[in-house]
PDB file of C-alpha atoms in Angstrom:
ATOM      1  CA  MET Z  20     -33.083  24.609 -83.471  1.00  0.00           C
ATOM      2  CA  VAL Z  21     -31.969  28.310 -85.099  1.00  0.00           C
ATOM      3  CA  LYS Z  22     -33.665  29.426 -88.439  1.00  0.00           C
ATOM      4  CA  TYR Z  23     -31.502  31.644 -90.361  1.00  0.00           C
ATOM      5  CA  LEU Z  24     -32.894  34.235 -92.601  1.00  0.00           C
ATOM      6  CA  ASP Z  25     -31.537  34.036 -96.127  1.00  0.00           C
ATOM      7  CA  PRO Z  26     -31.423  36.907 -97.896  1.00  0.00           C
ATOM      8  CA  GLU Z  27     -31.177  34.600-101.067  1.00  0.00           C
ATOM      9  CA  SER Z  28     -34.642  32.755-100.127  1.00  0.00           C
ATOM     10  CA  ASP Z  29     -37.951  33.384 -98.215  1.00  0.00           C
ATOM     11  CA  PHE Z  30     -38.451  29.742 -98.082  1.00  0.00           C
ATOM     12  CA  GLY Z  31     -40.076  29.309 -94.367  1.00  0.00           C
ATOM     13  CA  LEU Z  32     -41.746  32.708 -94.285  1.00  0.00           C
ATOM     14  CA  PRO Z  33     -45.001  32.953 -94.548  1.00  0.00           C
ATOM     15  CA  ARG Z  34     -46.575  34.346 -97.420  1.00  0.00           C
ATOM     16  CA  ARG Z  35     -47.782  37.938 -96.963  1.00  0.00           C
ATOM     17  CA  ARG Z  36     -49.737  39.525 -99.240  1.00  0.00           C
ATOM     18  CA  LYS Z  37     -48.538  42.262-101.460  1.00  0.00           C
ATOM     19  CA  LYS Z  38     -50.186  45.554-101.262  1.00  0.00           C
ATOM     20  CA  SER Z  39     -50.719  47.049-104.984  1.00  0.00           C
ATOM     21  CA  PRO Z  40     -48.156  49.751-105.715  1.00  0.00           C
ATOM     22  CA  ASN Z  41     -51.961  50.678-107.150  1.00  0.00           C
ATOM     23  CA  LEU Z  42     -53.875  51.290-104.516  1.00  0.00           C
ATOM     24  CA  ALA Z  43     -54.108  54.590-103.509  1.00  0.00           C
ATOM     25  CA  ALA Z  44     -54.068  55.516-106.615  1.00  0.00           C
ATOM     26  CA  ARG Z  45     -57.255  52.708-107.636  1.00  0.00           C
ATOM     27  CA  ARG Z  46     -59.070  54.921-104.444  1.00  0.00           C
ATOM     28  CA  GLN Z  47     -58.224  58.316-105.877  1.00  0.00           C
ATOM     29  CA  LYS Z  48     -60.497  56.932-109.175  1.00  0.00           C
ATOM     30  CA  ASN Z  49     -62.745  55.368-107.675  1.00  0.00           C
ATOM     31  CA  ALA Z  50     -63.285  58.755-105.424  1.00  0.00           C
ATOM     32  CA  GLU Z  51     -63.116  61.053-108.573  1.00  0.00           C
ATOM     33  CA  LEU Z  52     -65.607  58.408-110.720  1.00  0.00           C
ATOM     34  CA  PRO Z  53     -69.170  60.202-111.856  1.00  0.00           C
ATOM     35  CA  ARG Z  54     -72.123  59.101-109.764  1.00  0.00           C
ATOM     36  CA  GLU Z  55     -72.850  56.371-112.135  1.00  0.00           C
ATOM     37  CA  GLU Z  56     -70.282  54.603-112.407  1.00  0.00           C
ATOM     38  CA  ALA Z  57     -69.060  54.801-108.998  1.00  0.00           C
ATOM     39  CA  LEU Z  58     -72.401  53.104-107.821  1.00  0.00           C
ATOM     40  CA  ALA Z  59     -71.304  50.573-109.979  1.00  0.00           C
ATOM     41  CA  ALA Z  60     -68.140  49.765-109.267  1.00  0.00           C
ATOM     42  CA  ALA Z  61     -69.395  50.013-105.813  1.00  0.00           C
ATOM     43  CA  ARG Z  62     -71.683  47.321-106.616  1.00  0.00           C
ATOM     44  CA  GLU Z  63     -69.896  45.154-108.289  1.00  0.00           C
ATOM     45  CA  ALA Z  64     -67.024  45.895-105.436  1.00  0.00           C
ATOM     46  CA  ALA Z  65     -69.509  44.464-102.934  1.00  0.00           C
ATOM     47  CA  MET Z  66     -70.706  41.617-104.409  1.00  0.00           C
ATOM     48  CA  ARG Z  67     -67.524  40.730-104.415  1.00  0.00           C
ATOM     49  CA  VAL Z  68     -67.285  40.399-101.341  1.00  0.00           C
ATOM     50  CA  LEU Z  69     -70.865  39.214-100.669  1.00  0.00           C
ATOM     51  CA  ASP Z  70     -69.639  36.583-102.428  1.00  0.00           C
ATOM     52  CA  ARG Z  71     -66.717  34.997-100.735  1.00  0.00           C
ATOM     53  CA  THR Z  72     -68.127  35.540 -97.214  1.00  0.00           C
ATOM     54  CA  ALA Z  73     -71.659  36.782 -95.624  1.00  0.00           C
ATOM     55  CA  ALA Z  74     -70.947  40.500 -94.264  1.00  0.00           C
ATOM     56  CA  SER Z  75     -73.229  42.573 -92.105  1.00  0.00           C
ATOM     57  CA  SER Z  76     -73.848  46.729 -93.103  1.00  0.00           C
ATOM     58  CA  SER Z  77     -71.574  47.969 -91.665  1.00  0.00           C
ATOM     59  CA  GLN Z  78     -68.442  46.097 -93.000  1.00  0.00           C
ATOM     60  CA  ILE Z  79     -69.877  46.508 -96.574  1.00  0.00           C
ATOM     61  CA  HIS Z  80     -69.677  50.442 -96.134  1.00  0.00           C
ATOM     62  CA  GLN Z  81     -65.779  49.807 -94.683  1.00  0.00           C
ATOM     63  CA  LYS Z  82     -64.956  47.874 -97.156  1.00  0.00           C
ATOM     64  CA  LEU Z  83     -66.503  50.792-100.356  1.00  0.00           C
ATOM     65  CA  THR Z  84     -65.058  53.449 -97.772  1.00  0.00           C
ATOM     66  CA  LYS Z  85     -61.300  52.577 -97.088  1.00  0.00           C
ATOM     67  CA  ALA Z  86     -61.969  51.278-101.051  1.00  0.00           C
ATOM     68  CA  GLY Z  87     -61.495  55.329-101.980  1.00  0.00           C
ATOM     69  CA  PHE Z  88     -65.910  55.421-102.874  1.00  0.00           C
ATOM     70  CA  LEU Z  89     -67.765  58.422-101.521  1.00  0.00           C
ATOM     71  CA  PRO Z  90     -69.855  57.675 -98.420  1.00  0.00           C
ATOM     72  CA  GLU Z  91     -72.899  58.924-100.237  1.00  0.00           C
ATOM     73  CA  ILE Z  92     -72.345  55.563-102.234  1.00  0.00           C
ATOM     74  CA  ALA Z  93     -71.541  53.345-100.064  1.00  0.00           C
ATOM     75  CA  ASP Z  94     -74.493  54.278 -98.681  1.00  0.00           C
ATOM     76  CA  GLU Z  95     -76.837  53.823-101.347  1.00  0.00           C
ATOM     77  CA  ILE Z  96     -75.296  50.384-101.964  1.00  0.00           C
ATOM     78  CA  VAL Z  97     -75.708  48.965 -98.536  1.00  0.00           C
ATOM     79  CA  THR Z  98     -78.898  50.742 -98.671  1.00  0.00           C
ATOM     80  CA  ARG Z  99     -80.328  49.107-101.844  1.00  0.00           C
ATOM     81  CA  PHE Z 100     -79.045  45.895-100.875  1.00  0.00           C
ATOM     82  CA  ALA Z 101     -80.700  46.056 -97.542  1.00  0.00           C
ATOM     83  CA  GLU Z 102     -83.799  45.996 -99.745  1.00  0.00           C
ATOM     84  CA  VAL Z 103     -83.953  43.303-102.263  1.00  0.00           C
ATOM     85  CA  GLY Z 104     -81.905  41.543 -99.284  1.00  0.00           C
ATOM     86  CA  LEU Z 105     -78.799  40.954 -99.552  1.00  0.00           C
ATOM     87  CA  LEU Z 106     -77.574  42.428 -96.362  1.00  0.00           C
ATOM     88  CA  ASP Z 107     -80.065  41.740 -92.959  1.00  0.00           C
ATOM     89  CA  ASP Z 108     -77.862  42.365 -90.407  1.00  0.00           C
ATOM     90  CA  ARG Z 109     -80.543  40.689 -88.510  1.00  0.00           C
ATOM     91  CA  GLU Z 110     -79.966  36.977 -89.336  1.00  0.00           C
ATOM     92  CA  TYR Z 111     -76.969  37.835 -89.898  1.00  0.00           C
ATOM     93  CA  ALA Z 112     -76.432  38.425 -86.134  1.00  0.00           C
ATOM     94  CA  ALA Z 113     -78.293  34.803 -85.631  1.00  0.00           C
ATOM     95  CA  MET Z 114     -75.990  33.230 -87.858  1.00  0.00           C
ATOM     96  CA  LEU Z 115     -73.275  34.736 -86.032  1.00  0.00           C
ATOM     97  CA  VAL Z 116     -73.833  34.103 -82.684  1.00  0.00           C
ATOM     98  CA  ARG Z 117     -75.129  30.475 -83.892  1.00  0.00           C
ATOM     99  CA  THR Z 118     -72.105  29.222 -85.481  1.00  0.00           C
ATOM    100  CA  ARG Z 119     -69.950  31.325 -82.751  1.00  0.00           C
ATOM    101  CA  PHE Z 120     -71.467  29.032 -79.852  1.00  0.00           C
ATOM    102  CA  GLN Z 121     -71.846  26.259 -81.141  1.00  0.00           C
ATOM    103  CA  GLU Z 122     -67.967  25.770 -83.343  1.00  0.00           C
ATOM    104  CA  ARG Z 123     -66.180  28.052 -80.323  1.00  0.00           C
ATOM    105  CA  GLY Z 124     -68.398  27.622 -77.393  1.00  0.00           C
ATOM    106  CA  LEU Z 125     -68.518  31.926 -77.265  1.00  0.00           C
ATOM    107  CA  VAL Z 126     -71.342  33.601 -75.772  1.00  0.00           C
ATOM    108  CA  GLY Z 127     -72.267  36.667 -73.639  1.00  0.00           C
ATOM    109  CA  ARG Z 128     -69.293  38.930 -73.392  1.00  0.00           C
ATOM    110  CA  ALA Z 129     -67.358  37.624 -75.982  1.00  0.00           C
ATOM    111  CA  LEU Z 130     -70.390  36.929 -78.749  1.00  0.00           C
ATOM    112  CA  VAL Z 131     -71.021  40.823 -77.526  1.00  0.00           C
ATOM    113  CA  GLN Z 132     -67.589  41.875 -78.025  1.00  0.00           C
ATOM    114  CA  GLU Z 133     -67.938  39.913 -81.869  1.00  0.00           C
ATOM    115  CA  LEU Z 134     -71.431  41.621 -83.439  1.00  0.00           C
ATOM    116  CA  ASN Z 135     -69.751  45.140 -82.240  1.00  0.00           C
ATOM    117  CA  ARG Z 136     -66.425  44.334 -84.017  1.00  0.00           C
ATOM    118  CA  LYS Z 137     -68.953  43.505 -86.640  1.00  0.00           C
ATOM    119  CA  GLY Z 138     -70.773  46.391 -86.645  1.00  0.00           C
ATOM    120  CA  ILE Z 139     -74.010  45.033 -85.661  1.00  0.00           C
ATOM    121  CA  ALA Z 140     -76.534  47.090 -83.172  1.00  0.00           C
ATOM    122  CA  PRO Z 141     -77.306  46.885 -79.779  1.00  0.00           C
ATOM    123  CA  ASP Z 142     -80.996  45.699 -80.228  1.00  0.00           C
ATOM    124  CA  LEU Z 143     -80.500  42.966 -82.413  1.00  0.00           C
ATOM    125  CA  GLN Z 144     -77.050  41.860 -80.963  1.00  0.00           C
ATOM    126  CA  GLN Z 145     -79.922  41.177 -77.890  1.00  0.00           C
ATOM    127  CA  GLU Z 146     -82.695  39.660 -80.447  1.00  0.00           C
ATOM    128  CA  ALA Z 147     -79.499  37.122 -81.202  1.00  0.00           C
ATOM    129  CA  LEU Z 148     -78.366  36.223 -78.140  1.00  0.00           C
ATOM    130  CA  ALA Z 149     -81.735  35.440 -76.974  1.00  0.00           C
ATOM    131  CA  GLN Z 150     -81.478  32.299 -78.788  1.00  0.00           C
ATOM    132  CA  ILE Z 151     -78.930  30.298 -76.399  1.00  0.00           C
ATOM    133  CA  CYS Z 152     -80.562  30.034 -73.079  1.00  0.00           C
ATOM    134  CA  PRO Z 153     -79.196  28.515 -70.197  1.00  0.00           C
ATOM    135  CA  GLU Z 154     -79.037  25.599 -69.927  1.00  0.00           C
ATOM    136  CA  GLN Z 155     -77.419  25.217 -73.382  1.00  0.00           C
ATOM    137  CA  GLU Z 156     -74.738  28.180 -71.955  1.00  0.00           C
ATOM    138  CA  ALA Z 157     -74.479  25.320 -68.349  1.00  0.00           C
ATOM    139  CA  GLN Z 158     -73.977  22.176 -71.263  1.00  0.00           C
ATOM    140  CA  SER Z 159     -71.066  24.566 -73.311  1.00  0.00           C
ATOM    141  CA  ALA Z 160     -69.692  25.451 -70.094  1.00  0.00           C
ATOM    142  CA  ARG Z 161     -68.488  22.360 -68.481  1.00  0.00           C
ATOM    143  CA  MET Z 162     -68.146  20.285 -71.343  1.00  0.00           C
ATOM    144  CA  LEU Z 163     -65.604  23.182 -72.288  1.00  0.00           C
ATOM    145  CA  ALA Z 164     -64.204  22.853 -68.752  1.00  0.00           C
ATOM    146  CA  GLU Z 165     -63.584  19.108 -69.261  1.00  0.00           C
ATOM    147  CA  LYS Z 166     -62.159  19.659 -72.442  1.00  0.00           C
ATOM    148  CA  LYS Z 167     -59.740  21.793 -70.894  1.00  0.00           C
ATOM    149  CA  ALA Z 168     -59.073  19.798 -67.645  1.00  0.00           C
ATOM    150  CA  ARG Z 169     -57.958  16.876 -70.033  1.00  0.00           C
ATOM    151  CA  SER Z 170     -55.284  18.950 -70.697  1.00  0.00           C
ATOM    152  CA  LEU Z 171     -54.229  19.761 -67.511  1.00  0.00           C
ATOM    153  CA  HIS Z 172     -51.272  18.183 -66.464  1.00  0.00           C
ATOM    154  CA  ASN Z 173     -49.028  17.658 -62.854  1.00  0.00           C
ATOM    155  CA  VAL Z 174     -51.471  20.864 -61.704  1.00  0.00           C
ATOM    156  CA  SER Z 175     -53.034  21.772 -57.988  1.00  0.00           C
ATOM    157  CA  TYR Z 176     -56.531  21.961 -57.033  1.00  0.00           C
ATOM    158  CA  PRO Z 177     -56.044  25.464 -57.660  1.00  0.00           C
ATOM    159  CA  GLN Z 178     -54.063  26.087 -59.894  1.00  0.00           C
ATOM    160  CA  ALA Z 179     -56.802  24.116 -62.118  1.00  0.00           C
ATOM    161  CA  MET Z 180     -59.123  26.433 -61.255  1.00  0.00           C
ATOM    162  CA  ARG Z 181     -57.610  29.390 -61.903  1.00  0.00           C
ATOM    163  CA  ARG Z 182     -56.300  27.871 -65.143  1.00  0.00           C
ATOM    164  CA  ILE Z 183     -60.116  26.319 -65.766  1.00  0.00           C
ATOM    165  CA  GLY Z 184     -61.853  29.710 -65.267  1.00  0.00           C
ATOM    166  CA  ALA Z 185     -60.565  31.672 -66.936  1.00  0.00           C
ATOM    167  CA  PHE Z 186     -60.008  29.999 -70.268  1.00  0.00           C
ATOM    168  CA  LEU Z 187     -63.968  30.354 -69.886  1.00  0.00           C
ATOM    169  CA  ALA Z 188     -64.230  33.276 -68.362  1.00  0.00           C
ATOM    170  CA  ARG Z 189     -62.267  34.177 -72.128  1.00  0.00           C
ATOM    171  CA  LYS Z 190     -65.288  32.719 -73.679  1.00  0.00           C
ATOM    172  CA  GLY Z 191     -67.185  35.179 -72.107  1.00  0.00           C
ATOM    173  CA  TYR Z 192     -68.589  32.645 -69.139  1.00  0.00           C
ATOM    174  CA  SER Z 193     -69.997  34.478 -66.329  1.00  0.00           C
ATOM    175  CA  SER Z 194     -67.986  33.460 -62.755  1.00  0.00           C
ATOM    176  CA  SER Z 195     -70.611  31.951 -61.329  1.00  0.00           C
ATOM    177  CA  GLN Z 196     -70.355  29.812 -64.499  1.00  0.00           C
ATOM    178  CA  CYS Z 197     -67.203  29.410 -64.587  1.00  0.00           C
ATOM    179  CA  HIS Z 198     -66.929  28.997 -60.904  1.00  0.00           C
ATOM    180  CA  GLN Z 199     -69.600  25.437 -61.222  1.00  0.00           C
ATOM    181  CA  ALA Z 200     -68.290  24.121 -64.353  1.00  0.00           C
ATOM    182  CA  THR Z 201     -64.771  24.214 -62.960  1.00  0.00           C
ATOM    183  CA  ARG Z 202     -66.408  22.528 -59.420  1.00  0.00           C
ATOM    184  CA  GLU Z 203     -68.484  19.954 -61.370  1.00  0.00           C
ATOM    185  CA  VAL Z 204     -65.759  19.103 -63.409  1.00  0.00           C
ATOM    186  CA  LEU Z 205     -62.584  18.794 -60.863  1.00  0.00           C
ATOM    187  CA  ALA Z 206     -64.894  17.128 -58.502  1.00  0.00           C
ATOM    188  CA  ASP Z 207     -63.874  13.225 -59.077  1.00  0.00           C
ATOM    189  CA  ARG Z 208     -60.491  14.369 -59.953  1.00  0.00           C
ATOM    190  CA  ASP Z 209     -58.170  13.391 -57.657  1.00  0.00           C
ATOM    191  CA  PHE Z 210     -56.128  17.175 -56.511  1.00  0.00           C
ATOM    192  CA  GLU Z 211     -54.467  17.462 -52.933  1.00  0.00           C
ATOM    193  CA  THR Z 212     -55.988  20.765 -51.969  1.00  0.00           C
ATOM    194  CA  GLU Z 213     -53.283  23.343 -50.878  1.00  0.00           C
TER     195      GLU Z 213
END
């Protein structure tokens, strides 16, 4: 079925959040605020972000500077929030690793990429990644491989090996983990080996 765009309506199109026409003006205003007012406004902006979701210090700093606050103001807010316990990168990294592993099955490289995107320091990354033991990784790899194998129909053994292996590799598993989990899952299936 072909969908044609009717200029009279926007039905069927995804709703996009319209950019505020005053965004540049707000950024300029934030940059020109007196120090005490800028601190109060930045504190409010940071609290609004943290009310919606957990965030790292780096993310809060980026959001504040993007909103037009001076980097010194953003630094001060991030430092103060860390002092009072509103921002804790160690706890945030541990929570992120736990949830991404449990919900999506991410490990290793995939988790490191996620933590880098969130602005977590490398030493905190290693500490957070240490909470996943190799046995848990192997069990998760096997479960994901089984799930992927169930979705494959009318494929040869090499195709199934490639598809499952690539799927696990995108989740961050090492090549040996991918190969082992894939072989275990496909061992009891009936394929014609080529």
